[in-house]
PDB file of C-alpha atoms and ligand atoms in Angstrom:
ATOM      1  CA  UNK A   3      92.052 193.473 143.017  1.00  0.00           C
ATOM      2  CA  UNK A   4      90.201 195.209 139.926  1.00  0.00           C
ATOM      3  CA  UNK A   5      91.305 194.269 136.642  1.00  0.00           C
ATOM      4  CA  UNK A   6      93.686 196.741 134.672  1.00  0.00           C
ATOM      5  CA  UNK A   7      92.690 198.102 131.361  1.00  0.00           C
ATOM      6  CA  UNK A   8      95.087 195.910 129.495  1.00  0.00           C
ATOM      7  CA  UNK A   9      93.930 192.734 131.225  1.00  0.00           C
ATOM      8  CA  UNK A  10      90.134 193.810 130.751  1.00  0.00           C
ATOM      9  CA  UNK A  11      91.173 194.518 127.030  1.00  0.00           C
ATOM     10  CA  UNK A  12      92.804 191.060 126.486  1.00  0.00           C
ATOM     11  CA  UNK A  13      89.846 189.239 127.972  1.00  0.00           C
ATOM     12  CA  UNK A  14      87.210 191.129 125.562  1.00  0.00           C
ATOM     13  CA  UNK A  15      89.318 190.618 122.678  1.00  0.00           C
ATOM     14  CA  UNK A  16      89.449 186.816 123.288  1.00  0.00           C
ATOM     15  CA  UNK A  17      85.767 186.544 123.987  1.00  0.00           C
ATOM     16  CA  UNK A  18      85.142 188.355 120.516  1.00  0.00           C
ATOM     17  CA  UNK A  19      87.543 186.545 118.470  1.00  0.00           C
ATOM     18  CA  UNK A  20      85.840 183.335 120.054  1.00  0.00           C
ATOM     19  CA  UNK A  21      82.551 184.143 118.965  1.00  0.00           C
ATOM     20  CA  UNK A  22      83.262 185.179 115.349  1.00  0.00           C
ATOM     21  CA  UNK A  23      81.329 182.269 113.618  1.00  0.00           C
ATOM     22  CA  UNK A  24      78.240 183.009 115.403  1.00  0.00           C
ATOM     23  CA  UNK A  25      78.444 186.780 115.851  1.00  0.00           C
ATOM     24  CA  UNK A  26      76.433 188.146 112.882  1.00  0.00           C
ATOM     25  CA  UNK A  27      73.978 185.476 113.001  1.00  0.00           C
ATOM     26  CA  UNK A  28      73.087 185.851 116.649  1.00  0.00           C
ATOM     27  CA  UNK A  29      72.976 189.564 116.418  1.00  0.00           C
ATOM     28  CA  UNK A  30      70.140 189.275 113.722  1.00  0.00           C
ATOM     29  CA  UNK A  31      68.269 186.500 115.754  1.00  0.00           C
ATOM     30  CA  UNK A  32      68.471 188.108 119.114  1.00  0.00           C
ATOM     31  CA  UNK A  33      67.545 191.722 117.943  1.00  0.00           C
ATOM     32  CA  UNK A  34      64.942 190.278 115.539  1.00  0.00           C
ATOM     33  CA  UNK A  35      66.885 192.021 112.713  1.00  0.00           C
ATOM     34  CA  UNK A  36      66.383 195.467 114.324  1.00  0.00           C
ATOM     35  CA  UNK A  37      70.238 195.706 114.625  1.00  0.00           C
ATOM     36  CA  UNK A  38      70.480 196.361 110.755  1.00  0.00           C
ATOM     37  CA  UNK A  39      68.076 199.175 110.778  1.00  0.00           C
ATOM     38  CA  UNK A  40      69.909 200.527 113.956  1.00  0.00           C
ATOM     39  CA  UNK A  41      73.130 200.656 112.238  1.00  0.00           C
ATOM     40  CA  UNK A  42      71.595 202.136 109.020  1.00  0.00           C
ATOM     41  CA  UNK A  43      69.894 205.001 111.330  1.00  0.00           C
ATOM     42  CA  UNK A  44      73.428 205.576 112.775  1.00  0.00           C
ATOM     43  CA  UNK A  45      74.986 206.340 109.532  1.00  0.00           C
ATOM     44  CA  UNK A  46      71.960 208.381 108.060  1.00  0.00           C
ATOM     45  CA  UNK A  47      72.165 210.825 111.066  1.00  0.00           C
ATOM     46  CA  UNK A  48      75.538 211.878 110.253  1.00  0.00           C
ATOM     47  CA  UNK A  49      75.772 215.227 108.069  1.00  0.00           C
ATOM     48  CA  UNK A  50      78.789 214.693 105.933  1.00  0.00           C
ATOM     49  CA  UNK A  51      80.136 215.912 102.435  1.00  0.00           C
ATOM     50  CA  UNK A  52      80.082 213.319  99.367  1.00  0.00           C
ATOM     51  CA  UNK A  53      83.680 212.214 100.037  1.00  0.00           C
ATOM     52  CA  UNK A  54      84.312 212.324 104.078  1.00  0.00           C
ATOM     53  CA  UNK A  55      87.218 210.510 105.852  1.00  0.00           C
ATOM     54  CA  UNK A  56      85.377 208.444 108.367  1.00  0.00           C
ATOM     55  CA  UNK A  57      86.544 206.181 111.050  1.00  0.00           C
ATOM     56  CA  UNK A  58      84.586 203.236 112.236  1.00  0.00           C
ATOM     57  CA  UNK A  59      85.961 202.410 115.566  1.00  0.00           C
ATOM     58  CA  UNK A  60      85.349 198.849 117.196  1.00  0.00           C
ATOM     59  CA  UNK A  61      84.401 197.826 113.704  1.00  0.00           C
ATOM     60  CA  UNK A  62      83.847 194.088 114.418  1.00  0.00           C
ATOM     61  CA  UNK A  63      82.593 192.215 111.292  1.00  0.00           C
ATOM     62  CA  UNK A  64      82.283 195.584 109.449  1.00  0.00           C
ATOM     63  CA  UNK A  65      78.469 195.991 109.366  1.00  0.00           C
ATOM     64  CA  UNK A  66      78.598 199.821 110.076  1.00  0.00           C
ATOM     65  CA  UNK A  67      81.882 200.106 107.772  1.00  0.00           C
ATOM     66  CA  UNK A  68      79.807 198.747 104.876  1.00  0.00           C
ATOM     67  CA  UNK A  69      77.133 200.931 105.364  1.00  0.00           C
ATOM     68  CA  UNK A  70      79.248 203.833 105.329  1.00  0.00           C
ATOM     69  CA  UNK A  71      81.184 202.634 102.447  1.00  0.00           C
ATOM     70  CA  UNK A  72      77.628 202.236 100.485  1.00  0.00           C
ATOM     71  CA  UNK A  73      76.544 205.580 101.501  1.00  0.00           C
ATOM     72  CA  UNK A  74      79.999 207.436 100.718  1.00  0.00           C
ATOM     73  CA  UNK A  75      81.385 205.507  97.981  1.00  0.00           C
ATOM     74  CA  UNK A  76      83.987 208.395  97.318  1.00  0.00           C
ATOM     75  CA  UNK A  77      84.886 208.607 100.939  1.00  0.00           C
ATOM     76  CA  UNK A  78      87.804 207.319 102.831  1.00  0.00           C
ATOM     77  CA  UNK A  79      86.373 204.736 105.350  1.00  0.00           C
ATOM     78  CA  UNK A  80      88.728 203.299 107.713  1.00  0.00           C
ATOM     79  CA  UNK A  81      87.622 200.366 110.034  1.00  0.00           C
ATOM     80  CA  UNK A  82      89.455 199.720 113.299  1.00  0.00           C
ATOM     81  CA  UNK A  83      89.406 196.745 115.783  1.00  0.00           C
ATOM     82  CA  UNK A  84      91.552 195.069 118.097  1.00  0.00           C
ATOM     83  CA  UNK A  85      90.222 191.548 117.236  1.00  0.00           C
ATOM     84  CA  UNK A  86      91.822 190.403 113.827  1.00  0.00           C
ATOM     85  CA  UNK A  87      89.340 187.534 113.829  1.00  0.00           C
ATOM     86  CA  UNK A  88      86.585 189.817 113.721  1.00  0.00           C
ATOM     87  CA  UNK A  89      87.947 192.138 110.994  1.00  0.00           C
ATOM     88  CA  UNK A  90      88.898 188.807 108.990  1.00  0.00           C
ATOM     89  CA  UNK A  91      85.277 187.707 109.132  1.00  0.00           C
ATOM     90  CA  UNK A  92      84.334 191.175 107.867  1.00  0.00           C
ATOM     91  CA  UNK A  93      86.658 191.040 105.114  1.00  0.00           C
ATOM     92  CA  UNK A  94      85.036 187.915 103.734  1.00  0.00           C
ATOM     93  CA  UNK A  95      82.013 190.237 103.093  1.00  0.00           C
ATOM     94  CA  UNK A  96      84.144 192.670 100.910  1.00  0.00           C
ATOM     95  CA  UNK A  97      85.497 190.112  98.704  1.00  0.00           C
ATOM     96  CA  UNK A  98      82.067 188.981  97.861  1.00  0.00           C
ATOM     97  CA  UNK A  99      81.232 192.222  96.400  1.00  0.00           C
ATOM     98  CA  UNK A 100      81.254 192.796  92.754  1.00  0.00           C
ATOM     99  CA  UNK A 101      82.497 196.549  93.037  1.00  0.00           C
ATOM    100  CA  UNK A 102      85.592 197.715  94.923  1.00  0.00           C
ATOM    101  CA  UNK A 103      84.826 198.883  98.537  1.00  0.00           C
ATOM    102  CA  UNK A 104      86.594 202.241  99.772  1.00  0.00           C
ATOM    103  CA  UNK A 105      87.471 200.622 102.969  1.00  0.00           C
ATOM    104  CA  UNK A 106      90.706 199.951 104.847  1.00  0.00           C
ATOM    105  CA  UNK A 107      91.047 197.737 107.845  1.00  0.00           C
ATOM    106  CA  UNK A 108      93.469 198.321 110.676  1.00  0.00           C
ATOM    107  CA  UNK A 109      94.033 196.103 113.631  1.00  0.00           C
ATOM    108  CA  UNK A 110      94.567 198.743 116.671  1.00  0.00           C
ATOM    109  CA  UNK A 111      93.361 199.575 120.118  1.00  0.00           C
ATOM    110  CA  UNK A 112      90.677 202.148 120.435  1.00  0.00           C
ATOM    111  CA  UNK A 113      93.055 203.806 123.302  1.00  0.00           C
ATOM    112  CA  UNK A 114      95.701 204.218 121.078  1.00  0.00           C
ATOM    113  CA  UNK A 115      94.807 204.932 117.500  1.00  0.00           C
ATOM    114  CA  UNK A 116      97.688 204.989 114.773  1.00  0.00           C
ATOM    115  CA  UNK A 117      96.594 208.356 113.208  1.00  0.00           C
ATOM    116  CA  UNK A 118      97.579 211.923 113.479  1.00  0.00           C
ATOM    117  CA  UNK A 119      95.466 214.511 115.179  1.00  0.00           C
ATOM    118  CA  UNK A 120      92.365 216.049 113.429  1.00  0.00           C
ATOM    119  CA  UNK A 121      92.362 213.352 110.721  1.00  0.00           C
ATOM    120  CA  UNK A 122      88.562 212.438 110.348  1.00  0.00           C
ATOM    121  CA  UNK A 123      85.167 214.174 109.710  1.00  0.00           C
ATOM    122  CA  UNK A 124      83.445 211.681 111.669  1.00  0.00           C
ATOM    123  CA  UNK A 125      83.976 208.502 113.980  1.00  0.00           C
ATOM    124  CA  UNK A 126      81.344 206.053 114.217  1.00  0.00           C
ATOM    125  CA  UNK A 127      81.142 203.090 117.118  1.00  0.00           C
ATOM    126  CA  UNK A 128      78.258 200.721 117.237  1.00  0.00           C
ATOM    127  CA  UNK A 129      78.058 198.528 120.383  1.00  0.00           C
ATOM    128  CA  UNK A 130      81.654 199.383 121.142  1.00  0.00           C
ATOM    129  CA  UNK A 131      82.043 201.959 123.997  1.00  0.00           C
ATOM    130  CA  UNK A 132      80.365 199.614 126.489  1.00  0.00           C
ATOM    131  CA  UNK A 133      83.239 197.157 126.148  1.00  0.00           C
ATOM    132  CA  UNK A 134      85.534 200.013 127.105  1.00  0.00           C
ATOM    133  CA  UNK A 135      86.869 199.967 130.885  1.00  0.00           C
ATOM    134  CA  UNK A 136      87.879 203.630 130.598  1.00  0.00           C
ATOM    135  CA  UNK A 137      85.362 205.510 128.428  1.00  0.00           C
ATOM    136  CA  UNK A 138      86.756 208.832 129.128  1.00  0.00           C
ATOM    137  CA  UNK A 139      90.086 207.806 127.961  1.00  0.00           C
ATOM    138  CA  UNK A 140      88.540 206.304 124.665  1.00  0.00           C
ATOM    139  CA  UNK A 141      86.506 209.474 123.898  1.00  0.00           C
ATOM    140  CA  UNK A 142      89.621 211.706 124.321  1.00  0.00           C
ATOM    141  CA  UNK A 143      91.417 209.701 122.074  1.00  0.00           C
ATOM    142  CA  UNK A 144      88.517 210.036 119.490  1.00  0.00           C
ATOM    143  CA  UNK A 145      88.519 213.748 119.989  1.00  0.00           C
ATOM    144  CA  UNK A 146      92.046 213.580 119.093  1.00  0.00           C
ATOM    145  CA  UNK A 147      91.788 212.090 115.771  1.00  0.00           C
ATOM    146  CA  UNK A 148      88.538 214.135 114.743  1.00  0.00           C
ATOM    147  CA  UNK A 149      88.862 217.085 112.787  1.00  0.00           C
ATOM    148  CA  UNK A 150      87.649 220.362 114.416  1.00  0.00           C
ATOM    149  CA  UNK A 151      83.742 220.357 113.928  1.00  0.00           C
ATOM    150  CA  UNK A 152      84.007 216.675 113.292  1.00  0.00           C
ATOM    151  CA  UNK A 153      81.205 214.385 114.393  1.00  0.00           C
ATOM    152  CA  UNK A 154      80.975 211.517 116.671  1.00  0.00           C
ATOM    153  CA  UNK A 155      78.106 208.932 116.187  1.00  0.00           C
ATOM    154  CA  UNK A 156      77.626 206.197 118.721  1.00  0.00           C
ATOM    155  CA  UNK A 157      74.955 203.464 118.802  1.00  0.00           C
ATOM    156  CA  UNK A 158      74.516 201.524 122.109  1.00  0.00           C
ATOM    157  CA  UNK A 159      72.430 199.684 124.386  1.00  0.00           C
ATOM    158  CA  UNK A 160      71.406 201.308 127.617  1.00  0.00           C
ATOM    159  CA  UNK A 161      69.967 199.607 130.650  1.00  0.00           C
ATOM    160  CA  UNK A 162      66.057 199.125 130.744  1.00  0.00           C
ATOM    161  CA  UNK A 163      64.648 201.954 132.732  1.00  0.00           C
ATOM    162  CA  UNK A 164      60.925 202.161 133.501  1.00  0.00           C
ATOM    163  CA  UNK A 165      57.663 201.436 131.766  1.00  0.00           C
ATOM    164  CA  UNK A 166      55.565 198.492 130.527  1.00  0.00           C
ATOM    165  CA  UNK A 167      57.763 197.732 127.500  1.00  0.00           C
ATOM    166  CA  UNK A 168      60.789 198.026 129.427  1.00  0.00           C
ATOM    167  CA  UNK A 169      59.515 195.540 131.908  1.00  0.00           C
ATOM    168  CA  UNK A 170      59.407 193.207 129.086  1.00  0.00           C
ATOM    169  CA  UNK A 171      62.633 193.985 127.794  1.00  0.00           C
ATOM    170  CA  UNK A 172      64.254 193.486 131.252  1.00  0.00           C
ATOM    171  CA  UNK A 173      62.934 189.881 131.266  1.00  0.00           C
ATOM    172  CA  UNK A 174      64.234 189.349 127.576  1.00  0.00           C
ATOM    173  CA  UNK A 175      67.658 190.774 128.573  1.00  0.00           C
ATOM    174  CA  UNK A 176      68.612 189.289 131.844  1.00  0.00           C
ATOM    175  CA  UNK A 177      66.609 185.672 131.345  1.00  0.00           C
ATOM    176  CA  UNK A 178      65.885 184.903 127.624  1.00  0.00           C
ATOM    177  CA  UNK A 179      68.844 186.223 125.904  1.00  0.00           C
ATOM    178  CA  UNK A 180      71.490 184.554 128.172  1.00  0.00           C
ATOM    179  CA  UNK A 181      69.603 181.483 127.566  1.00  0.00           C
ATOM    180  CA  UNK A 182      69.263 181.691 123.800  1.00  0.00           C
ATOM    181  CA  UNK A 183      72.995 182.649 123.609  1.00  0.00           C
ATOM    182  CA  UNK A 184      73.759 179.467 125.270  1.00  0.00           C
ATOM    183  CA  UNK A 185      71.246 177.377 123.117  1.00  0.00           C
ATOM    184  CA  UNK A 186      72.328 178.982 119.622  1.00  0.00           C
ATOM    185  CA  UNK A 187      76.182 179.125 120.326  1.00  0.00           C
ATOM    186  CA  UNK A 188      78.696 177.333 122.136  1.00  0.00           C
ATOM    187  CA  UNK A 189      79.985 180.726 123.797  1.00  0.00           C
ATOM    188  CA  UNK A 190      77.022 181.196 126.224  1.00  0.00           C
ATOM    189  CA  UNK A 191      79.179 183.217 128.589  1.00  0.00           C
ATOM    190  CA  UNK A 192      79.269 185.947 125.812  1.00  0.00           C
ATOM    191  CA  UNK A 193      75.657 186.591 125.919  1.00  0.00           C
ATOM    192  CA  UNK A 194      75.485 186.656 129.635  1.00  0.00           C
ATOM    193  CA  UNK A 195      78.288 189.267 129.441  1.00  0.00           C
ATOM    194  CA  UNK A 196      76.206 191.144 127.007  1.00  0.00           C
ATOM    195  CA  UNK A 197      73.145 191.338 129.362  1.00  0.00           C
ATOM    196  CA  UNK A 198      75.678 192.262 132.383  1.00  0.00           C
ATOM    197  CA  UNK A 199      77.382 194.985 130.311  1.00  0.00           C
ATOM    198  CA  UNK A 200      74.396 196.580 129.255  1.00  0.00           C
ATOM    199  CA  UNK A 201      73.040 196.545 132.813  1.00  0.00           C
ATOM    200  CA  UNK A 202      76.458 198.340 133.880  1.00  0.00           C
ATOM    201  CA  UNK A 203      76.295 200.742 131.068  1.00  0.00           C
ATOM    202  CA  UNK A 204      75.002 204.478 132.212  1.00  0.00           C
ATOM    203  CA  UNK A 205      71.552 205.636 131.328  1.00  0.00           C
ATOM    204  CA  UNK A 206      71.163 207.769 127.991  1.00  0.00           C
ATOM    205  CA  UNK A 207      71.226 210.953 129.975  1.00  0.00           C
ATOM    206  CA  UNK A 208      74.120 210.095 132.018  1.00  0.00           C
ATOM    207  CA  UNK A 209      76.013 208.832 128.963  1.00  0.00           C
ATOM    208  CA  UNK A 210      75.070 212.207 127.188  1.00  0.00           C
ATOM    209  CA  UNK A 211      76.896 214.094 130.229  1.00  0.00           C
ATOM    210  CA  UNK A 212      80.107 211.941 129.936  1.00  0.00           C
ATOM    211  CA  UNK A 213      80.197 212.975 126.311  1.00  0.00           C
ATOM    212  CA  UNK A 214      79.871 216.642 127.264  1.00  0.00           C
ATOM    213  CA  UNK A 215      82.393 216.322 130.138  1.00  0.00           C
ATOM    214  CA  UNK A 216      84.867 214.941 127.549  1.00  0.00           C
ATOM    215  CA  UNK A 217      84.428 218.133 125.371  1.00  0.00           C
ATOM    216  CA  UNK A 218      81.770 217.051 122.801  1.00  0.00           C
ATOM    217  CA  UNK A 219      79.386 219.807 121.848  1.00  0.00           C
ATOM    218  CA  UNK A 220      75.725 219.803 120.355  1.00  0.00           C
ATOM    219  CA  UNK A 221      75.182 216.392 122.070  1.00  0.00           C
ATOM    220  CA  UNK A 222      71.956 214.930 120.856  1.00  0.00           C
ATOM    221  CA  UNK A 223      70.400 211.332 121.466  1.00  0.00           C
ATOM    222  CA  UNK A 224      67.616 209.461 119.900  1.00  0.00           C
ATOM    223  CA  UNK A 225      65.979 206.387 121.117  1.00  0.00           C
ATOM    224  CA  UNK A 226      65.486 203.317 118.865  1.00  0.00           C
ATOM    225  CA  UNK A 227      62.824 200.599 119.332  1.00  0.00           C
ATOM    226  CA  UNK A 228      61.161 202.083 122.487  1.00  0.00           C
ATOM    227  CA  UNK A 229      64.594 202.814 123.993  1.00  0.00           C
ATOM    228  CA  UNK A 230      66.147 199.323 123.718  1.00  0.00           C
ATOM    229  CA  UNK A 231      69.096 201.011 121.731  1.00  0.00           C
ATOM    230  CA  UNK A 232      70.224 204.705 121.375  1.00  0.00           C
ATOM    231  CA  UNK A 233      71.869 206.908 119.176  1.00  0.00           C
ATOM    232  CA  UNK A 234      74.317 209.659 120.616  1.00  0.00           C
ATOM    233  CA  UNK A 235      75.856 212.329 118.390  1.00  0.00           C
ATOM    234  CA  UNK A 236      78.453 214.940 119.229  1.00  0.00           C
ATOM    235  CA  UNK A 237      80.725 217.175 117.741  1.00  0.00           C
ATOM    236  CA  UNK A 238      84.212 218.245 118.454  1.00  0.00           C
TER     237      UNK A 238
HETATM  238  C1  SAM B  28      79.969 194.158 120.107  1.00  0.00           C
HETATM  239  S1  SAM B  28      81.234 194.324 118.989  1.00  0.00           S
HETATM  240  C2  SAM B  28      80.556 195.452 117.797  1.00  0.00           C
HETATM  241  C3  SAM B  28      81.173 195.347 116.417  1.00  0.00           C
HETATM  242  C4  SAM B  28      80.373 196.049 115.537  1.00  0.00           C
HETATM  243  N1  SAM B  28      80.601 197.482 115.620  1.00  0.00           N
HETATM  244  C5  SAM B  28      79.005 195.783 115.033  1.00  0.00           C
HETATM  245  O1  SAM B  28      78.037 196.950 115.064  1.00  0.00           O
HETATM  246  O2  SAM B  28      78.774 194.759 115.018  1.00  0.00           O
HETATM  247  C6  SAM B  28      82.347 195.061 119.828  1.00  0.00           C
HETATM  248  C7  SAM B  28      83.669 195.166 119.108  1.00  0.00           C
HETATM  249  O3  SAM B  28      84.551 196.119 119.769  1.00  0.00           O
HETATM  250  C8  SAM B  28      85.931 195.574 119.529  1.00  0.00           C
HETATM  251  N2  SAM B  28      86.644 196.084 120.805  1.00  0.00           N
HETATM  252  C9  SAM B  28      86.518 196.115 122.263  1.00  0.00           C
HETATM  253  N3  SAM B  28      87.347 196.911 122.907  1.00  0.00           N
HETATM  254  C10 SAM B  28      88.157 197.345 121.830  1.00  0.00           C
HETATM  255  C11 SAM B  28      89.420 198.036 121.998  1.00  0.00           C
HETATM  256  N4  SAM B  28      89.888 198.553 123.106  1.00  0.00           N
HETATM  257  N5  SAM B  28      89.889 198.512 120.893  1.00  0.00           N
HETATM  258  C12 SAM B  28      89.557 198.182 119.719  1.00  0.00           C
HETATM  259  N6  SAM B  28      88.457 197.310 119.476  1.00  0.00           N
HETATM  260  C13 SAM B  28      87.704 197.003 120.605  1.00  0.00           C
HETATM  261  C14 SAM B  28      85.777 194.009 119.895  1.00  0.00           C
HETATM  262  O4  SAM B  28      86.796 193.334 119.563  1.00  0.00           O
HETATM  263  C15 SAM B  28      84.425 193.705 118.993  1.00  0.00           C
HETATM  264  O5  SAM B  28      84.660 193.682 117.702  1.00  0.00           O
END
């Protein structure tokens, strides 16, 4: 019997809550610090006023939310994740800062956001959508909370396609990465899941179509690091 959305969510939440102590460090090591620039590019690609309302969904340890707060110090930045442990780890980064950070943290499920309709100028999501079993439902929920004309910005890994570099990437993803995950953390299964979930994600053009099918307009994509990661933008 296939897993329900709730069962899947519980399993994913447990997995992320269990890797919190290693999460940021392994992100840097496994991506050779590319992840920092990818998140920055995600935020830089948004066209927003000086004081926007932005929801960072699947915010994890707040790397994107902090990037948003740094770029829009007069904005209203809201970070949502269903793993309290991930949010708490991120909160420690805020308390370390000398200046107040315009950031609210909320523990909630991406399918049932605790906000009225038409609230946000933008929704960002880095490495979150791949972990959602029912992508269409999650995208509809994002549509609901976005203001008319509001922007969606997604950063995600897509499966390796063709080409010499992507052959190397394929070897890295399916062999080296799970091995490094086992070596560098006691939660090796999470890094096997990472490789498997990337393999199961649609191609960049298929996911762009999914965005259009759920009503997003002006969809554009940008490949990062030779197609290892992609930025996807769309408007409500
Ligand atoms: C790979 S992490 C990405 C975290 C962060 N955005 C980053 O760039 O590092 C995926 C995050 O999605 C969260 N997540 C997965 N499914 C979710 C759901 N249904 N609702 C809310 N958060 C979810 C997980 O708890 C985890 O923190």
